[in-house]
mmCIF file of C-alpha atoms in Angstrom:
data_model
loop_
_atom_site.group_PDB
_atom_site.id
_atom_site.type_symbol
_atom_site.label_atom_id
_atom_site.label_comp_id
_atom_site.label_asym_id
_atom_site.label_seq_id
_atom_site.Cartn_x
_atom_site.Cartn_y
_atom_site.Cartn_z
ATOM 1 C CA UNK A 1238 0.000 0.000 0.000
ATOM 2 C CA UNK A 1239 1.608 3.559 -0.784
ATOM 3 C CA UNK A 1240 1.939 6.049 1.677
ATOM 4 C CA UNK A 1241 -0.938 7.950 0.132
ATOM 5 C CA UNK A 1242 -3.455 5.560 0.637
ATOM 6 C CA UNK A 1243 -1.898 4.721 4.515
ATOM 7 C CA UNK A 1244 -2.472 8.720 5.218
ATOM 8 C CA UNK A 1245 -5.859 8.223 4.216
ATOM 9 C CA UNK A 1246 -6.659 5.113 5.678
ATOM 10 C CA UNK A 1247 -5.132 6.591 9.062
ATOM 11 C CA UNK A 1248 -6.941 9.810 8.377
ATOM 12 C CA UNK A 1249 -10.501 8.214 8.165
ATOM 13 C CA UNK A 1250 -9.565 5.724 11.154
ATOM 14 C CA UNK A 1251 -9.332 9.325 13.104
ATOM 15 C CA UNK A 1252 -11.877 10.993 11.749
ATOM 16 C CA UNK A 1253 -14.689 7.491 12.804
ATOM 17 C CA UNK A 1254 -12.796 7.650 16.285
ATOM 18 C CA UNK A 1255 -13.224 11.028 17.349
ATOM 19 C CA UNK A 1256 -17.101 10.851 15.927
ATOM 20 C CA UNK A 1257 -17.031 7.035 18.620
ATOM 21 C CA UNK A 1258 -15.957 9.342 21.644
ATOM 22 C CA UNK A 1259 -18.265 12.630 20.345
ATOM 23 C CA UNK A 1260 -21.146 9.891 20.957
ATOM 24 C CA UNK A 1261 -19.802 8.817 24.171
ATOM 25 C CA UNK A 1262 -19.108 12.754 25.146
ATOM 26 C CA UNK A 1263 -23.207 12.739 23.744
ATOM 27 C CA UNK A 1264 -24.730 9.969 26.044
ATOM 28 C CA UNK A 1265 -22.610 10.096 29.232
ATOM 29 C CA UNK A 1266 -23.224 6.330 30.593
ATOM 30 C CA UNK A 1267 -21.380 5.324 27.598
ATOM 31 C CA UNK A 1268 -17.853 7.349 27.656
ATOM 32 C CA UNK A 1269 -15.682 4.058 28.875
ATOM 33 C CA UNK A 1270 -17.656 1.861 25.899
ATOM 34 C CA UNK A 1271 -16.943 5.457 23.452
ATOM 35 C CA UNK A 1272 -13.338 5.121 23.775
ATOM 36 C CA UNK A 1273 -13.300 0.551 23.529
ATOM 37 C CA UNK A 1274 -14.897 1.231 20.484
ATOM 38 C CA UNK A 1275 -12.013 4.301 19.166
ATOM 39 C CA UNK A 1276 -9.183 1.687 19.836
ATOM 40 C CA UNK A 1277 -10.821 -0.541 17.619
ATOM 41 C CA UNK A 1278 -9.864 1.255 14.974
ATOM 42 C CA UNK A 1279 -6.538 1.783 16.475
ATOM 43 C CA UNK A 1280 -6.749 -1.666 16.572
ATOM 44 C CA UNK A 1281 -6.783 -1.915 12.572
ATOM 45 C CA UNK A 1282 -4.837 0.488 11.797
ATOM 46 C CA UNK A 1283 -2.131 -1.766 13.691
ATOM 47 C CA UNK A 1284 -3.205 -4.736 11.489
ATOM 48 C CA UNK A 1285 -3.253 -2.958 8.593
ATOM 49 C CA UNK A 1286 -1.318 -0.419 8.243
ATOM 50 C CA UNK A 1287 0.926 -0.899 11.094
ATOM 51 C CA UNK A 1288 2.397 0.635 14.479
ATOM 52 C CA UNK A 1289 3.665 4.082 12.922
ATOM 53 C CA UNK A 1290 0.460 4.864 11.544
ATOM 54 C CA UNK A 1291 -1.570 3.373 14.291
ATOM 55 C CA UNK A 1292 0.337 5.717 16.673
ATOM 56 C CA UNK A 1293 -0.410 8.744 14.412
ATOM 57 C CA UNK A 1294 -4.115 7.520 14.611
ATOM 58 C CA UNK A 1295 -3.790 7.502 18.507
ATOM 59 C CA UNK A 1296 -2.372 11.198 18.634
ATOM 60 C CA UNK A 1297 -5.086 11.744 16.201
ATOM 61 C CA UNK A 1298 -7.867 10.942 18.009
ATOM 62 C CA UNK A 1299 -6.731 12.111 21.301
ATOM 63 C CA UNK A 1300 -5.515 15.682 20.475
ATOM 64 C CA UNK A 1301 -8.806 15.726 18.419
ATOM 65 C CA UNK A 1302 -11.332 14.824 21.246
ATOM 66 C CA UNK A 1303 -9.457 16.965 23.874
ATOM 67 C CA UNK A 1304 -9.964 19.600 21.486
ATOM 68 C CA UNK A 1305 -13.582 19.166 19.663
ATOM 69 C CA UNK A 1306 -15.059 17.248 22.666
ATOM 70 C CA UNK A 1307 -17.522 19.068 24.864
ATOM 71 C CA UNK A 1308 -17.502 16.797 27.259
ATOM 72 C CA UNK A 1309 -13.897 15.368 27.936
ATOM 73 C CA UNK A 1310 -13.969 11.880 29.631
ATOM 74 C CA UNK A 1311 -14.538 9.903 26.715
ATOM 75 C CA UNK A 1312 -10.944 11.455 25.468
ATOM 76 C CA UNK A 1313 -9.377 10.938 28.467
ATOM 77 C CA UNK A 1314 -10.532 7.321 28.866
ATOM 78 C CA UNK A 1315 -9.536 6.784 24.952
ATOM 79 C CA UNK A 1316 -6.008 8.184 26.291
ATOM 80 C CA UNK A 1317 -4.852 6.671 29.505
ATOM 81 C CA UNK A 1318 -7.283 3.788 29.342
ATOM 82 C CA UNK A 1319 -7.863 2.097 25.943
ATOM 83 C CA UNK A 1320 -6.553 4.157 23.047
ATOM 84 C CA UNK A 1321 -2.568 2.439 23.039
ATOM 85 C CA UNK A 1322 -3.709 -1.258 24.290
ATOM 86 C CA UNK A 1323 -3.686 -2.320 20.347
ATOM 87 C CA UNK A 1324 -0.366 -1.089 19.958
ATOM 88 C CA UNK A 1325 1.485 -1.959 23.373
ATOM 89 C CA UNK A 1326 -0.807 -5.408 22.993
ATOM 90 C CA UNK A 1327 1.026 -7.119 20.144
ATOM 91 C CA UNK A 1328 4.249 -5.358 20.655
ATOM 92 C CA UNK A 1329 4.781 -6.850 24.269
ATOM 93 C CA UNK A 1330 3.304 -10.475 22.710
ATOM 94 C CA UNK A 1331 5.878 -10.208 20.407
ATOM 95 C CA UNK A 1332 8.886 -9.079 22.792
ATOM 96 C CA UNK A 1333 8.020 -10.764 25.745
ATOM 97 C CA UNK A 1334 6.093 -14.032 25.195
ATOM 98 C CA UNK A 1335 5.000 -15.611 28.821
ATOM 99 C CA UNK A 1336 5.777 -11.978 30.118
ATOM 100 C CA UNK A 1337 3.528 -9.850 28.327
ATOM 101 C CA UNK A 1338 0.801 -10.264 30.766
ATOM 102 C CA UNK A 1339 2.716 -8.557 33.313
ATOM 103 C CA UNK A 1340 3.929 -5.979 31.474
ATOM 104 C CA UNK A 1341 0.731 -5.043 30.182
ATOM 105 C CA UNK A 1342 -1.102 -4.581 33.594
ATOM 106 C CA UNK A 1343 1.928 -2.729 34.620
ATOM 107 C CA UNK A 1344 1.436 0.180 31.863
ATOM 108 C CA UNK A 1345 -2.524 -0.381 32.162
ATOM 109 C CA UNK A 1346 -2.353 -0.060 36.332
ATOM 110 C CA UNK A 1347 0.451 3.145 36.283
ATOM 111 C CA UNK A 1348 -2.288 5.215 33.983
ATOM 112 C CA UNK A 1349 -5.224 3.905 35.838
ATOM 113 C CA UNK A 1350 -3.653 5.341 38.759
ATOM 114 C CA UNK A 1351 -2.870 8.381 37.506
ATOM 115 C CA UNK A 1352 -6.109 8.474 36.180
ATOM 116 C CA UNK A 1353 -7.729 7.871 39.384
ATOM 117 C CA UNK A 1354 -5.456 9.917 41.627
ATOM 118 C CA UNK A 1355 -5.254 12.738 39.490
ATOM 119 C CA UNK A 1356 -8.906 12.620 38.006
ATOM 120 C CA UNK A 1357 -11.064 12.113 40.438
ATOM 121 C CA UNK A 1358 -13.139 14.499 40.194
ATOM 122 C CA UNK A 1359 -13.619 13.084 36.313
ATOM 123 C CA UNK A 1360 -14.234 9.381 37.741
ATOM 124 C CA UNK A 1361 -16.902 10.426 40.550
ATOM 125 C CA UNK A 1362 -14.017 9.932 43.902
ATOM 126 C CA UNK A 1363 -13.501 13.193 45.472
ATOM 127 C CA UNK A 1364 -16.029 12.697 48.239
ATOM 128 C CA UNK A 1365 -18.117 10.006 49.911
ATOM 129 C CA UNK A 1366 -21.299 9.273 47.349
ATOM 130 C CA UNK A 1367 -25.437 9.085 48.397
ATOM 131 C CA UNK A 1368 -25.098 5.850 50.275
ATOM 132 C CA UNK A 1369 -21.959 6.595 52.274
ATOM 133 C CA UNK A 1370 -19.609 4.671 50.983
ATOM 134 C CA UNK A 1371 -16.330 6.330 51.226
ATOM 135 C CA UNK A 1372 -14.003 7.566 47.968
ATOM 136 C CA UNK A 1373 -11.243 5.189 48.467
ATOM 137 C CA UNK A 1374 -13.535 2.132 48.636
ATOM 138 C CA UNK A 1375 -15.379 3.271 45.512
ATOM 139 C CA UNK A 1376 -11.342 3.554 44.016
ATOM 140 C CA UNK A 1377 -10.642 0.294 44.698
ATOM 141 C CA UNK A 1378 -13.298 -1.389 43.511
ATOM 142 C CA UNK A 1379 -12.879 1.197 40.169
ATOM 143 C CA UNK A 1380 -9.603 -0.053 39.586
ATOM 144 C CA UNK A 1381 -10.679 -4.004 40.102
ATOM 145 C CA UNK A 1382 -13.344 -3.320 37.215
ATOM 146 C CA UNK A 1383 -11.172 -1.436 35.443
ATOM 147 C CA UNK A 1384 -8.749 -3.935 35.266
ATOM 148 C CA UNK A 1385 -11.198 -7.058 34.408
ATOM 149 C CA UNK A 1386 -12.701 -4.527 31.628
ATOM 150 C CA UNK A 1387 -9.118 -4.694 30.580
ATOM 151 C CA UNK A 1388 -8.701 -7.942 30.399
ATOM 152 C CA UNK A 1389 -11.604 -8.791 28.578
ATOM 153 C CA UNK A 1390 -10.958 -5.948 26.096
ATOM 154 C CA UNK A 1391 -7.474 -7.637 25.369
ATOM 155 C CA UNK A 1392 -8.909 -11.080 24.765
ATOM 156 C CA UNK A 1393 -11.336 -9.608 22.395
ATOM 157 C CA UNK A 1394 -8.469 -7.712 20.571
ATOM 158 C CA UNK A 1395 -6.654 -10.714 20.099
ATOM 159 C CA UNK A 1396 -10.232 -12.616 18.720
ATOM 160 C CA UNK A 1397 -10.535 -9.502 16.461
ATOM 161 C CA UNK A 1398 -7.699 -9.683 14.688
ATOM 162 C CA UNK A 1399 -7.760 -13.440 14.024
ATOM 163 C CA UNK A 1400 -11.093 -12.817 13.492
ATOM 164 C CA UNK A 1401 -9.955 -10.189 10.790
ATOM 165 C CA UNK A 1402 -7.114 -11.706 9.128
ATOM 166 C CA UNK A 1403 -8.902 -14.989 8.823
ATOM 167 C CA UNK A 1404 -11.846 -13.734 7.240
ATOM 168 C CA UNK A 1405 -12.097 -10.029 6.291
ATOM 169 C CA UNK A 1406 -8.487 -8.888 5.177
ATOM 170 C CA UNK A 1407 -9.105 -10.076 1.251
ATOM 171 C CA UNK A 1408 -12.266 -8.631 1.556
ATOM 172 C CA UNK A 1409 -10.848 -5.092 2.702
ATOM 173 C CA UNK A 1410 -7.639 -4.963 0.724
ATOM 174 C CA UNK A 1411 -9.873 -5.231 -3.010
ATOM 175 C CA UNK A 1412 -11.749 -2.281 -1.003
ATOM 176 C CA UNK A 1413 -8.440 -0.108 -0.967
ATOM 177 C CA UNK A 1414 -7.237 -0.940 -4.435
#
């Protein structure tokens, strides 16, 4: 594929992920499922057109919904939660084999973190909510969902792309002839 065609591909790739996270910015409940479905196509842009351009579609999408986003959290989810799992996914398969697992918690937990210690007041944990249940708890048990939303998201990126090289690739690549 020429470089042309990869600019494009990476440009529309952006241009679906931002409008993912504008409808998660749009319906609130949904800003965590908003930015799963923008590393999707982060996702195959890595398949496709590979880790350069799949970063580029990562910057994209992030500088793009912390700027055209009215309502931020779907952005910031996309970028310290889900928007560089495709990428760091297969590139810590590849490198570390039996190790990848930890390695990939370790980058996923050090952003939750930050995420959580930093934006709290994004996430809901500043104070104590209606039933009295104190800010800390609710982080803890944040972070344990967070982290088994992780791990199902990374099973179903690695059943997506089998899924897509098995049976949609051919189909795709007569697309961008």
């Amino acid at each position: 594929m020429r470089k042309t065609k990869k600019l494009v591909l990476s440009s529309v790739c952006a241009a679906l992920g931002v409008i993912c996270l504008y409808l998660g910015g749009i319906i609130e409940v949904l800003d965590m499922t908003a930015a799963v479905a923008a590393s999707l196509l982060v996702l195959f842009a890595v398949l496709e057109i590979g880790y350069g351009y799949a970063a580029a579609v990562y910057a994209m999408i992030s500088l793009l919904g912390f700027l055209l986003l009215p309502n931020k959290s779907p952005a910031i989810f996309f970028f310290l939660m889900f928007g560089y799992v495709p990428m760091t996914k297969f590139f810590f398969e590849k490198h570390l084999g039996k190790f990848s697992w930890a390695a990939k918690l370790t980058l996923y937990n050090a952003l939750l973190l930050f995420l959580t210690f930093f934006g709290a007041e994004l996430v809901g944990f500043s104070t104590e909510n209606e039933w009295g249940i104190a800010a800390e708890v609710m982080m803890g048990v944040y972070i344990a969902l967070a982290n088994v939303v992780y791990v199902a998201c990374d099973i179903l990126y690695k059943r997506l792309s089998i899924l897509y090289l098995k049976k949609f690739r051919e189909k795709i690549h007569r697309l961008l002839k």
